[in-house]
Amino acid sequence: MYRQRASRLAGAVVWENTVAGAGRVLPDGCMDLLWHEGRLLVAGPDTRAYVTEGVPGVWAGLRFYPGTAPAFLGVPARELLDQRVELSDLWPASGVRRLCARVDRADDPAAALEEIALERALPADPLLSRLVEALDAGCTVAAIAGELGLGARQLHRRSLASFGYGPKTLARVLRMQRALSLARSGVPLAETAVRAGYADQPHLSRDVRELAGVPLTGLLR
C-alpha cells in the first residue's frame, strides 16, 4: 500500500510503500532519499521507467522537488542519472551508519528521513524553481531561457547539474506527468493530449510508451 503527504521541506513529498511484488517507477523529474531494511539509498533522476525487483517489504522515502536534491547530496544530478546508489557511496560511511541507525529506531522512518533532509537542506535556487514551473506550464525552452537571461548552453549546463538532463528532457517528463494526472482524473485521452501539450493522441501514446516502457492504457489500468 502506498501513501504520501506533503513535506515540511518546500515542494517535497514524504511517502511510504509496502511492496508485495515488482513495480514500475516512472520518470518525474525528481530524486528520492530512500530507506529500506536498514539501508539508505538515493534514487537518481530517471529518463525511463525503473522496474523494481519486487522484494517484499516496507520502503520509505523523501521525494525532493525537482532540482533541489543535488544541493542536499553535494553531487551533480547527472552523476546519478538512471541509477540507484547507496548513500554511503556519496557520503562518509561512518556518518551514514549513524543516520541509518537513527531511521531504524524511528517509529516513522519516512518522518525520520524528512527530519534529516530539513537539517541539511539548502535554500532552493529561485531560478531553478522558475524553470520547473515554466516548463510544467508548457512554456518553450527558448522562451524560458530568454526570461531567465541565460544562453541556451548555460541553461543546459545548469539543467544537467540540477536535473540530470537538459531542459527539453525535463519538459518531456513533466508533460507526461501532466497527461497521466489528467487521464487518471477521467479526462478523455484526446482532450488529455491537447491539454497536456501534445500534438494529438497518437503523439501522447508514443511518448508515454517511450518513457514508461508500457502502453498508456496499461498504466491507466
mmCIF file of C-alpha atoms in Angstrom, residues 113-203:
data_model
loop_
_atom_site.group_PDB
_atom_site.id
_atom_site.type_symbol
_atom_site.label_atom_id
_atom_site.label_comp_id
_atom_site.label_asym_id
_atom_site.label_seq_id
_atom_site.Cartn_x
_atom_site.Cartn_y
_atom_site.Cartn_z
ATOM 1 C CA LEU A 113 14.106 10.956 6.578
ATOM 2 C CA GLU A 114 12.230 14.243 6.481
ATOM 3 C CA GLU A 115 13.993 15.432 9.641
ATOM 4 C CA ILE A 116 17.380 14.575 8.171
ATOM 5 C CA ALA A 117 16.566 16.495 4.999
ATOM 6 C CA LEU A 118 15.312 19.506 6.941
ATOM 7 C CA GLU A 119 18.539 19.612 8.955
ATOM 8 C CA ARG A 120 20.791 19.514 5.918
ATOM 9 C CA ALA A 121 18.829 21.085 3.081
ATOM 10 C CA LEU A 122 19.917 24.344 1.483
ATOM 11 C CA PRO A 123 17.552 27.069 0.203
ATOM 12 C CA ALA A 124 16.123 26.317 -3.235
ATOM 13 C CA ASP A 125 17.555 28.222 -6.185
ATOM 14 C CA PRO A 126 14.694 30.507 -7.335
ATOM 15 C CA LEU A 127 15.951 30.342 -10.919
ATOM 16 C CA LEU A 128 15.599 26.554 -10.975
ATOM 17 C CA SER A 129 12.181 26.748 -9.359
ATOM 18 C CA ARG A 130 11.057 29.198 -12.040
ATOM 19 C CA LEU A 131 12.433 26.910 -14.745
ATOM 20 C CA VAL A 132 10.438 23.940 -13.436
ATOM 21 C CA GLU A 133 7.261 25.996 -13.083
ATOM 22 C CA ALA A 134 7.569 27.408 -16.592
ATOM 23 C CA LEU A 135 8.286 24.038 -18.209
ATOM 24 C CA ASP A 136 5.401 22.462 -16.303
ATOM 25 C CA ALA A 137 3.159 25.234 -17.659
ATOM 26 C CA GLY A 138 4.162 24.276 -21.203
ATOM 27 C CA CYS A 139 6.485 27.211 -21.969
ATOM 28 C CA THR A 140 9.191 26.637 -24.568
ATOM 29 C CA VAL A 141 12.817 26.262 -23.549
ATOM 30 C CA ALA A 142 13.824 29.212 -25.732
ATOM 31 C CA ALA A 143 11.241 31.481 -24.120
ATOM 32 C CA ILE A 144 12.300 30.437 -20.629
ATOM 33 C CA ALA A 145 15.991 30.961 -21.375
ATOM 34 C CA GLY A 146 15.197 34.474 -22.549
ATOM 35 C CA GLU A 147 13.099 35.201 -19.481
ATOM 36 C CA LEU A 148 15.822 33.943 -17.153
ATOM 37 C CA GLY A 149 18.548 35.805 -19.000
ATOM 38 C CA LEU A 150 20.525 32.658 -19.793
ATOM 39 C CA GLY A 151 22.014 31.407 -23.024
ATOM 40 C CA ALA A 152 20.925 28.007 -24.309
ATOM 41 C CA ARG A 153 24.251 26.357 -23.397
ATOM 42 C CA GLN A 154 24.311 27.879 -19.928
ATOM 43 C CA LEU A 155 20.749 26.726 -19.262
ATOM 44 C CA HIS A 156 21.636 23.237 -20.472
ATOM 45 C CA ARG A 157 24.693 23.024 -18.188
ATOM 46 C CA ARG A 158 22.712 24.139 -15.163
ATOM 47 C CA SER A 159 19.965 21.660 -16.007
ATOM 48 C CA LEU A 160 22.418 18.753 -16.237
ATOM 49 C CA ALA A 161 23.780 19.555 -12.780
ATOM 50 C CA SER A 162 20.351 20.076 -11.202
ATOM 51 C CA PHE A 163 18.083 17.591 -13.014
ATOM 52 C CA GLY A 164 20.483 15.128 -14.631
ATOM 53 C CA TYR A 165 19.392 16.004 -18.163
ATOM 54 C CA GLY A 166 18.648 19.012 -20.327
ATOM 55 C CA PRO A 167 15.544 21.217 -20.101
ATOM 56 C CA LYS A 168 13.921 19.595 -23.143
ATOM 57 C CA THR A 169 14.006 16.181 -21.483
ATOM 58 C CA LEU A 170 12.675 17.664 -18.245
ATOM 59 C CA ALA A 171 9.850 19.313 -20.207
ATOM 60 C CA ARG A 172 9.001 15.961 -21.785
ATOM 61 C CA VAL A 173 8.927 14.188 -18.409
ATOM 62 C CA LEU A 174 6.752 16.868 -16.830
ATOM 63 C CA ARG A 175 4.398 16.786 -19.811
ATOM 64 C CA MET A 176 3.917 13.037 -19.401
ATOM 65 C CA GLN A 177 3.136 13.506 -15.705
ATOM 66 C CA ARG A 178 0.559 16.202 -16.576
ATOM 67 C CA ALA A 179 -1.062 13.870 -19.067
ATOM 68 C CA LEU A 180 -1.237 10.958 -16.629
ATOM 69 C CA SER A 181 -2.798 13.185 -13.980
ATOM 70 C CA LEU A 182 -5.457 14.356 -16.421
ATOM 71 C CA ALA A 183 -6.173 10.870 -17.776
ATOM 72 C CA ARG A 184 -6.421 9.362 -14.291
ATOM 73 C CA SER A 185 -8.919 12.035 -13.323
ATOM 74 C CA GLY A 186 -11.200 10.886 -16.132
ATOM 75 C CA VAL A 187 -10.355 13.360 -18.911
ATOM 76 C CA PRO A 188 -10.760 11.664 -22.331
ATOM 77 C CA LEU A 189 -7.424 10.824 -23.949
ATOM 78 C CA ALA A 190 -7.887 13.089 -26.971
ATOM 79 C CA GLU A 191 -8.591 16.038 -24.673
ATOM 80 C CA THR A 192 -5.777 14.982 -22.351
ATOM 81 C CA ALA A 193 -3.325 15.128 -25.252
ATOM 82 C CA VAL A 194 -4.307 18.684 -26.166
ATOM 83 C CA ARG A 195 -4.404 19.983 -22.605
ATOM 84 C CA ALA A 196 -1.053 18.403 -21.713
ATOM 85 C CA GLY A 197 0.679 19.903 -24.755
ATOM 86 C CA TYR A 198 0.882 17.014 -27.250
ATOM 87 C CA ALA A 199 0.175 17.365 -30.951
ATOM 88 C CA ASP A 200 -2.516 14.693 -30.774
ATOM 89 C CA GLN A 201 -3.475 11.453 -29.028
ATOM 90 C CA PRO A 202 -1.054 9.249 -31.037
ATOM 91 C CA HIS A 203 1.769 11.599 -30.040
#
